[in-house]
């Protein structure tokens, strides 16, 4: 099982974090280790040795078949469900790595950094590019967006990734975060919503 993620896929988030709004020339792809996966509402233990840890709320899709060099027009056949995920990010480490021209691996892929919610079958959802989603922390909405705001659409991303990696059943794709990212703290309660359904519920310890 592979965990793929895309960075800089919402213009407003790019502006808040990088001061730019343009679409990257190509999708910004990174991966997380399988030990990053945090499932079934297990608590997120905030690592005290990594500095500031930010939440990044994302729509996640689940790959359902083997694929390589997938044409974009067929990409919709390769995922069968969606949910909300949190891409926990060690922001201080990421900034230092970026400034030094180094990879984001540790800042994005540490244990427990890929929280995942309850899956909803694709057939029970609107079009993948018309989904509303939001994250509440301690009862207050901190991120609220829709997938129509993506700079690279889900099918584009899947087609692009499959040029370099063979996609396999069970692989996950985190599709990018909108504006509103911020730090998490011990004691925070995170609730992620996809359309009108709460699919993610976890506590920070």
PDB file of N, CA, C and O in Angstrom, residues 93-103:
ATOM      1  N   UNK A  93      10.174  21.790  10.272  1.00  0.00           N
ATOM      2  CA  UNK A  93      11.076  20.933   9.511  1.00  0.00           C
ATOM      3  C   UNK A  93      10.871  21.119   8.013  1.00  0.00           C
ATOM      4  O   UNK A  93      11.838  21.145   7.242  1.00  0.00           O
ATOM      5  N   UNK A  94       9.621  21.244   7.591  1.00  0.00           N
ATOM      6  CA  UNK A  94       9.347  21.407   6.165  1.00  0.00           C
ATOM      7  C   UNK A  94       9.964  22.703   5.630  1.00  0.00           C
ATOM      8  O   UNK A  94      10.557  22.725   4.550  1.00  0.00           O
ATOM      9  N   UNK A  95       9.821  23.768   6.386  1.00  0.00           N
ATOM     10  CA  UNK A  95      10.371  25.048   5.934  1.00  0.00           C
ATOM     11  C   UNK A  95      11.889  24.990   5.832  1.00  0.00           C
ATOM     12  O   UNK A  95      12.471  25.497   4.869  1.00  0.00           O
ATOM     13  N   UNK A  96      12.519  24.371   6.820  1.00  0.00           N
ATOM     14  CA  UNK A  96      13.986  24.264   6.765  1.00  0.00           C
ATOM     15  C   UNK A  96      14.424  23.414   5.580  1.00  0.00           C
ATOM     16  O   UNK A  96      15.399  23.749   4.895  1.00  0.00           O
ATOM     17  N   UNK A  97      13.700  22.316   5.326  1.00  0.00           N
ATOM     18  CA  UNK A  97      14.034  21.457   4.192  1.00  0.00           C
ATOM     19  C   UNK A  97      13.855  22.210   2.882  1.00  0.00           C
ATOM     20  O   UNK A  97      14.695  22.125   1.976  1.00  0.00           O
ATOM     21  N   UNK A  98      12.752  22.951   2.761  1.00  0.00           N
ATOM     22  CA  UNK A  98      12.489  23.699   1.524  1.00  0.00           C
ATOM     23  C   UNK A  98      13.559  24.739   1.274  1.00  0.00           C
ATOM     24  O   UNK A  98      14.044  24.904   0.143  1.00  0.00           O
ATOM     25  N   UNK A  99      13.937  25.456   2.318  1.00  0.00           N
ATOM     26  CA  UNK A  99      14.958  26.492   2.166  1.00  0.00           C
ATOM     27  C   UNK A  99      16.308  25.912   1.763  1.00  0.00           C
ATOM     28  O   UNK A  99      17.090  26.562   1.063  1.00  0.00           O
ATOM     29  N   UNK A 100      16.573  24.663   2.191  1.00  0.00           N
ATOM     30  CA  UNK A 100      17.848  24.008   1.865  1.00  0.00           C
ATOM     31  C   UNK A 100      17.763  23.189   0.586  1.00  0.00           C
ATOM     32  O   UNK A 100      18.750  22.552   0.200  1.00  0.00           O
ATOM     33  N   UNK A 101      16.588  23.193  -0.074  1.00  0.00           N
ATOM     34  CA  UNK A 101      16.420  22.411  -1.290  1.00  0.00           C
ATOM     35  C   UNK A 101      16.399  20.917  -1.041  1.00  0.00           C
ATOM     36  O   UNK A 101      16.724  20.130  -1.929  1.00  0.00           O
ATOM     37  N   UNK A 102      15.979  20.524   0.146  1.00  0.00           N
ATOM     38  CA  UNK A 102      15.951  19.110   0.510  1.00  0.00           C
ATOM     39  C   UNK A 102      14.518  18.571   0.473  1.00  0.00           C
ATOM     40  O   UNK A 102      13.565  19.333   0.502  1.00  0.00           O
ATOM     41  N   UNK A 103      14.346  17.233   0.441  1.00  0.00           N
ATOM     42  CA  UNK A 103      13.003  16.657   0.388  1.00  0.00           C
ATOM     43  C   UNK A 103      12.225  16.851   1.691  1.00  0.00           C
ATOM     44  O   UNK A 103      12.803  17.113   2.747  1.00  0.00           O
TER      45      UNK A 103
END
